[in-house]
Amino acid sequence: MTIPNPYDSPTARRAFLAHLDRLAALTETEQDLVRLGQMPGLGRWLEQIHNIGGCAHPIYITGHTTTRDTITGDVLRHYTTRDEPGGRLAIRCGNRRAGLCPSCSRLYQGDTFHLVRAGLIGGKGIPDDVRTHPRVFATLTAPSFGPVHRAGTCHSNRRGRCAHGRTRRCRTVHADDDPRIGQPLCADCYDYVGHVLWNAHAPRLWNAFCINLYHHLAAAAGVKRSRIRKHVRICAAKVAEYQARGAIHFHAVIRIDGPDGPGSTPPAWATTGLLIETIRTAAGAVRLFAPPSSAYGERQLPYGDQFEAHALRADAGGTLTDEQVAAYVAKYTTKSAHESGALDHRIGHPDRISHLPLTAHHRALIGTCWRLGNVPELAHLNLHAWAHTLGYRGHCLTKSRTYSTTYTELRAERARHQGALYTHDTEDTVTASAWSYAGSGHTPGEALIALGIAENVARSRELARGARA
Ligand SMILES: [Zn+2]
Ligand SMILES: [Zn+2]
Ligand SMILES: [Zn+2]
C-alpha cells in the first residue's frame, strides 16, 4: 500500500488522515480479515473483486440470465448467482469521482479520453477525416463579480478603500496552493447574487453561445441564417469546471463538419482562424437575462472577457496536441465537486450551511443559493437542491450527438470483451434475465483487500502503458 505524502496537497492530507484512521481501526479490520480468511468461496470472491478492478463501493446483485436458441429453445448460455459466494455477484459502483471510487473513476477517465480523442482524430465509428476539419479548444469564463485574490501577483497596483473601509490592494504574491486564492478582497462588495445567477444559468449560456456560433458563421460566410446548417454542422464536447472563486467555466473542443456530419467535408471558407474569431464574437454577443425579480432587479448574464481558443489542427499552427486535450478534458471529469470548494452531497437544511467545512466565500455562495431558492421567479432553477453545487445544475461533460461515440457504447464495448452479464441477442437468440439488488459496499477487511486489488490493477496498467511507449 502506498502511503500518501501529507505535504503534497489538500487531497493528500485528507488521504493521509484517512490512512491514520485505517491504522487506528486495525483491530476491527484484523478481525474482519480473519472472518474473510475462513469464508467459503473466498477465492471466487477475490476473483469477483478483481473483475471489477477493486471497486470501492460495489453493488451486489442476485439473479439469473438464460440465452436460448429462438427456434429450438435449446439453452445456449445460463448464468445464476446461486453458485457465487453468498449467492450474489459484485458489480461496479460506476462513480466517476476519484475521491469516492479510484477504480471506477479511472475507468470513467479512460472512457472520456477515448470519447474526446475519437472526436479529434477519428476512431470508435468516427471517420479519420475529422482530423482535417477545423477543430479548436476554447475556454469560456464568467465575468468578474468583484476582485478576488489570485495566484502570483495579486492586486498590487490598486489604490484606496472600498465603501466598507477595506483596502483594494493586496501586495502578497500568492503561492499556487494559497487557500486565499479565489476569496474576495471584500465579501461585502462581492456580487454573490450575480455569481449564483450566472452558475444557475450556465447551461442556458452555453446553448445561447452555440446558437450564436451558427449565426455568426452564417454572417461571416455570407449565408442566410436559415440556410447555414445546409453548409456546416458544428459539434462540441465540453466540460464545466469550477474556478477557485466558485464560478463555472467551460472548456470545449469545437469542430466544424460538413452538412452531413463527421463524414462530410466542411466548405473551404470554414477555416480554423474563422472558427476562433467566431467563437470570440459569438460568446461576446450573448445577451441573456435572469428572470426579473424585486429580490435583485434586472440582471444581465454576460460571458467574461477572459477568452481563450487554441487551434488543434497541426498545419494551422496549433500548439496543443489532440492527446493533450483529450487527457486534459478527461482529468476534469473525475474531479469531485469537493475539490473545487463545492460539496458532493445535497444540503438538507439552511442551518447546516454555517457548519460546512468550506471557506467563508463558498459558504456565502451556498447561503445565497438558499436565499435565491425562495425567490418565486427562480423556482424553476430549484436552487435549494443545487445549493451544494453553487447553483450549477448541469452535467460535468456534455457533447453534441455527432461529436463522437457515447459512454454507453464504450461500456457496451468493454462488456462484450468481458462477457459476464453482457447479452446481445441476434435474431437467432433470445435472452431472459432477472436481477435484484442484494446490498452494497465493503466491510473494513473487504475494503482493504479491494484497495490492494485496485492499486495492483492500476500499477499493471501503468507498466503495460510503459511497455507500449
Ligand atoms: Zn466503483
Ligand atoms: Zn491577494
Ligand atoms: Zn467592500
PDB file of C-alpha atoms in Angstrom, residues 26-167:
ATOM      1  CA  LEU A  26      -6.733  -2.128  12.526  1.00  0.00           C
ATOM      2  CA  THR A  27      -8.022  -4.381  15.273  1.00  0.00           C
ATOM      3  CA  GLU A  28     -11.546  -4.328  13.850  1.00  0.00           C
ATOM      4  CA  THR A  29     -10.160  -4.808  10.351  1.00  0.00           C
ATOM      5  CA  GLU A  30      -7.946  -7.651  11.561  1.00  0.00           C
ATOM      6  CA  GLN A  31     -10.948  -9.431  12.999  1.00  0.00           C
ATOM      7  CA  ASP A  32     -12.757  -8.958   9.733  1.00  0.00           C
ATOM      8  CA  LEU A  33      -9.788 -10.296   7.769  1.00  0.00           C
ATOM      9  CA  VAL A  34      -9.823 -13.415   9.955  1.00  0.00           C
ATOM     10  CA  ARG A  35     -13.533 -13.843   9.126  1.00  0.00           C
ATOM     11  CA  LEU A  36     -12.810 -13.408   5.402  1.00  0.00           C
ATOM     12  CA  GLY A  37      -9.981 -15.949   5.592  1.00  0.00           C
ATOM     13  CA  GLN A  38     -12.475 -18.564   6.768  1.00  0.00           C
ATOM     14  CA  MET A  39     -15.214 -17.544   4.328  1.00  0.00           C
ATOM     15  CA  PRO A  40     -16.247 -20.340   1.965  1.00  0.00           C
ATOM     16  CA  GLY A  41     -15.691 -19.251  -1.638  1.00  0.00           C
ATOM     17  CA  LEU A  42     -13.032 -16.664  -0.730  1.00  0.00           C
ATOM     18  CA  GLY A  43     -11.127 -17.398  -3.967  1.00  0.00           C
ATOM     19  CA  ARG A  44     -14.181 -16.716  -6.117  1.00  0.00           C
ATOM     20  CA  TRP A  45     -14.987 -13.537  -4.144  1.00  0.00           C
ATOM     21  CA  LEU A  46     -11.430 -12.286  -4.791  1.00  0.00           C
ATOM     22  CA  GLU A  47     -11.941 -13.086  -8.480  1.00  0.00           C
ATOM     23  CA  GLN A  48     -15.187 -11.048  -8.491  1.00  0.00           C
ATOM     24  CA  ILE A  49     -13.490  -8.051  -6.890  1.00  0.00           C
ATOM     25  CA  HIS A  50     -10.593  -8.372  -9.326  1.00  0.00           C
ATOM     26  CA  ASN A  51     -13.053  -8.440 -12.253  1.00  0.00           C
ATOM     27  CA  ILE A  52     -14.471  -5.086 -11.122  1.00  0.00           C
ATOM     28  CA  GLY A  53     -10.979  -3.615 -10.688  1.00  0.00           C
ATOM     29  CA  GLY A  54     -11.176  -3.387  -6.878  1.00  0.00           C
ATOM     30  CA  CYS A  55     -14.214  -1.065  -6.941  1.00  0.00           C
ATOM     31  CA  ALA A  56     -14.504   0.732  -3.571  1.00  0.00           C
ATOM     32  CA  HIS A  57     -18.324   0.530  -3.277  1.00  0.00           C
ATOM     33  CA  PRO A  58     -19.534  -2.487  -5.256  1.00  0.00           C
ATOM     34  CA  ILE A  59     -23.224  -3.178  -5.758  1.00  0.00           C
ATOM     35  CA  TYR A  60     -24.222  -6.796  -5.094  1.00  0.00           C
ATOM     36  CA  ILE A  61     -26.956  -8.385  -7.192  1.00  0.00           C
ATOM     37  CA  THR A  62     -28.719 -11.735  -7.248  1.00  0.00           C
ATOM     38  CA  GLY A  63     -30.483 -13.268 -10.222  1.00  0.00           C
ATOM     39  CA  HIS A  64     -30.017 -15.225 -13.391  1.00  0.00           C
ATOM     40  CA  THR A  65     -29.825 -14.891 -17.157  1.00  0.00           C
ATOM     41  CA  THR A  66     -30.591 -17.516 -19.787  1.00  0.00           C
ATOM     42  CA  THR A  67     -29.973 -17.297 -23.524  1.00  0.00           C
ATOM     43  CA  ARG A  68     -31.894 -19.749 -25.757  1.00  0.00           C
ATOM     44  CA  ASP A  69     -31.983 -20.593 -29.425  1.00  0.00           C
ATOM     45  CA  THR A  70     -35.065 -18.823 -30.865  1.00  0.00           C
ATOM     46  CA  ILE A  71     -36.204 -21.849 -32.880  1.00  0.00           C
ATOM     47  CA  THR A  72     -35.141 -24.940 -30.945  1.00  0.00           C
ATOM     48  CA  GLY A  73     -35.411 -23.418 -27.477  1.00  0.00           C
ATOM     49  CA  ASP A  74     -32.077 -25.016 -26.532  1.00  0.00           C
ATOM     50  CA  VAL A  75     -30.251 -23.282 -23.691  1.00  0.00           C
ATOM     51  CA  LEU A  76     -27.095 -21.745 -25.190  1.00  0.00           C
ATOM     52  CA  ARG A  77     -25.886 -19.974 -22.076  1.00  0.00           C
ATOM     53  CA  HIS A  78     -27.030 -19.889 -18.483  1.00  0.00           C
ATOM     54  CA  TYR A  79     -25.692 -17.985 -15.503  1.00  0.00           C
ATOM     55  CA  THR A  80     -27.047 -17.753 -11.991  1.00  0.00           C
ATOM     56  CA  THR A  81     -25.642 -16.077  -8.894  1.00  0.00           C
ATOM     57  CA  ARG A  82     -26.778 -19.090  -6.828  1.00  0.00           C
ATOM     58  CA  ASP A  83     -23.317 -20.669  -7.071  1.00  0.00           C
ATOM     59  CA  GLU A  84     -21.478 -17.443  -6.154  1.00  0.00           C
ATOM     60  CA  PRO A  85     -20.203 -16.747  -2.585  1.00  0.00           C
ATOM     61  CA  GLY A  86     -23.197 -15.651  -0.537  1.00  0.00           C
ATOM     62  CA  GLY A  87     -25.366 -16.251  -3.645  1.00  0.00           C
ATOM     63  CA  ARG A  88     -24.529 -12.825  -5.058  1.00  0.00           C
ATOM     64  CA  LEU A  89     -22.347 -11.100  -7.645  1.00  0.00           C
ATOM     65  CA  ALA A  90     -20.419  -7.828  -7.270  1.00  0.00           C
ATOM     66  CA  ILE A  91     -20.742  -5.193  -9.995  1.00  0.00           C
ATOM     67  CA  ARG A  92     -19.025  -1.796 -10.261  1.00  0.00           C
ATOM     68  CA  CYS A  93     -20.396   1.298  -8.493  1.00  0.00           C
ATOM     69  CA  GLY A  94     -19.544   3.292 -11.637  1.00  0.00           C
ATOM     70  CA  ASN A  95     -18.845   6.507  -9.709  1.00  0.00           C
ATOM     71  CA  ARG A  96     -16.817   8.985 -11.763  1.00  0.00           C
ATOM     72  CA  ARG A  97     -15.321  10.770  -8.741  1.00  0.00           C
ATOM     73  CA  ALA A  98     -11.777   9.809  -7.817  1.00  0.00           C
ATOM     74  CA  GLY A  99     -12.367  10.571  -4.123  1.00  0.00           C
ATOM     75  CA  LEU A 100     -15.271   8.101  -3.945  1.00  0.00           C
ATOM     76  CA  CYS A 101     -14.019   5.194  -6.072  1.00  0.00           C
ATOM     77  CA  PRO A 102     -10.489   5.417  -7.536  1.00  0.00           C
ATOM     78  CA  SER A 103     -11.032   2.337  -9.699  1.00  0.00           C
ATOM     79  CA  CYS A 104     -14.334   3.338 -11.345  1.00  0.00           C
ATOM     80  CA  SER A 105     -13.168   6.937 -11.781  1.00  0.00           C
ATOM     81  CA  ARG A 106     -10.070   5.682 -13.660  1.00  0.00           C
ATOM     82  CA  LEU A 107     -12.372   3.749 -15.959  1.00  0.00           C
ATOM     83  CA  TYR A 108     -14.552   6.813 -16.489  1.00  0.00           C
ATOM     84  CA  GLN A 109     -11.491   8.944 -17.142  1.00  0.00           C
ATOM     85  CA  GLY A 110     -10.342   6.417 -19.762  1.00  0.00           C
ATOM     86  CA  ASP A 111     -13.760   6.450 -21.424  1.00  0.00           C
ATOM     87  CA  THR A 112     -13.794  10.256 -21.504  1.00  0.00           C
ATOM     88  CA  PHE A 113     -10.308  10.253 -23.014  1.00  0.00           C
ATOM     89  CA  HIS A 114     -11.382   7.898 -25.827  1.00  0.00           C
ATOM     90  CA  LEU A 115     -14.632   9.775 -26.372  1.00  0.00           C
ATOM     91  CA  VAL A 116     -12.897  13.154 -26.715  1.00  0.00           C
ATOM     92  CA  ARG A 117      -9.994  11.701 -28.716  1.00  0.00           C
ATOM     93  CA  ALA A 118     -12.306   9.979 -31.240  1.00  0.00           C
ATOM     94  CA  GLY A 119     -13.926  13.357 -31.929  1.00  0.00           C
ATOM     95  CA  LEU A 120     -10.484  14.831 -32.629  1.00  0.00           C
ATOM     96  CA  ILE A 121      -8.720  12.179 -34.689  1.00  0.00           C
ATOM     97  CA  GLY A 122     -11.429   9.624 -35.529  1.00  0.00           C
ATOM     98  CA  GLY A 123     -11.941   6.033 -34.431  1.00  0.00           C
ATOM     99  CA  LYS A 124     -14.808   4.396 -32.498  1.00  0.00           C
ATOM    100  CA  GLY A 125     -17.063   4.807 -35.531  1.00  0.00           C
ATOM    101  CA  ILE A 126     -15.932   8.373 -36.358  1.00  0.00           C
ATOM    102  CA  PRO A 127     -14.114   8.770 -39.731  1.00  0.00           C
ATOM    103  CA  ASP A 128     -10.394   9.612 -39.540  1.00  0.00           C
ATOM    104  CA  ASP A 129     -11.012  12.615 -41.816  1.00  0.00           C
ATOM    105  CA  VAL A 130     -12.320  14.662 -38.858  1.00  0.00           C
ATOM    106  CA  ARG A 131      -8.663  15.451 -38.099  1.00  0.00           C
ATOM    107  CA  THR A 132      -8.609  17.638 -41.227  1.00  0.00           C
ATOM    108  CA  HIS A 133     -11.697  19.612 -40.094  1.00  0.00           C
ATOM    109  CA  PRO A 134     -11.286  22.924 -38.211  1.00  0.00           C
ATOM    110  CA  ARG A 135     -11.011  21.990 -34.521  1.00  0.00           C
ATOM    111  CA  VAL A 136     -10.492  24.387 -31.648  1.00  0.00           C
ATOM    112  CA  PHE A 137     -10.021  24.045 -27.886  1.00  0.00           C
ATOM    113  CA  ALA A 138     -11.785  27.007 -26.279  1.00  0.00           C
ATOM    114  CA  THR A 139     -12.249  28.302 -22.725  1.00  0.00           C
ATOM    115  CA  LEU A 140     -15.255  30.469 -21.842  1.00  0.00           C
ATOM    116  CA  THR A 141     -15.430  32.126 -18.432  1.00  0.00           C
ATOM    117  CA  ALA A 142     -17.880  34.005 -16.237  1.00  0.00           C
ATOM    118  CA  PRO A 143     -17.410  37.783 -15.820  1.00  0.00           C
ATOM    119  CA  SER A 144     -15.991  39.389 -12.670  1.00  0.00           C
ATOM    120  CA  PHE A 145     -18.282  39.528  -9.637  1.00  0.00           C
ATOM    121  CA  GLY A 146     -15.723  41.521  -7.634  1.00  0.00           C
ATOM    122  CA  PRO A 147     -11.946  41.330  -7.146  1.00  0.00           C
ATOM    123  CA  VAL A 148     -10.638  38.054  -5.670  1.00  0.00           C
ATOM    124  CA  HIS A 149      -7.136  37.045  -4.572  1.00  0.00           C
ATOM    125  CA  ARG A 150      -5.275  35.435  -7.424  1.00  0.00           C
ATOM    126  CA  ALA A 151      -2.230  33.200  -7.807  1.00  0.00           C
ATOM    127  CA  GLY A 152       1.077  35.030  -8.255  1.00  0.00           C
ATOM    128  CA  THR A 153       0.974  38.826  -8.165  1.00  0.00           C
ATOM    129  CA  CYS A 154      -2.403  39.797  -6.691  1.00  0.00           C
ATOM    130  CA  HIS A 155      -3.897  43.304  -6.824  1.00  0.00           C
ATOM    131  CA  SER A 156      -0.695  45.211  -6.090  1.00  0.00           C
ATOM    132  CA  ASN A 157      -1.452  48.391  -8.067  1.00  0.00           C
ATOM    133  CA  ARG A 158      -4.953  49.195  -6.857  1.00  0.00           C
ATOM    134  CA  ARG A 159      -5.472  52.173  -4.585  1.00  0.00           C
ATOM    135  CA  GLY A 160      -7.853  53.337  -1.893  1.00  0.00           C
ATOM    136  CA  ARG A 161     -10.535  51.613   0.116  1.00  0.00           C
ATOM    137  CA  CYS A 162     -13.978  50.262  -0.704  1.00  0.00           C
ATOM    138  CA  ALA A 163     -17.258  51.548   0.793  1.00  0.00           C
ATOM    139  CA  HIS A 164     -16.705  49.104   3.680  1.00  0.00           C
ATOM    140  CA  GLY A 165     -13.322  50.618   4.540  1.00  0.00           C
ATOM    141  CA  ARG A 166     -11.308  47.657   3.264  1.00  0.00           C
ATOM    142  CA  THR A 167      -8.175  48.157   1.200  1.00  0.00           C
TER     143      THR A 167
END
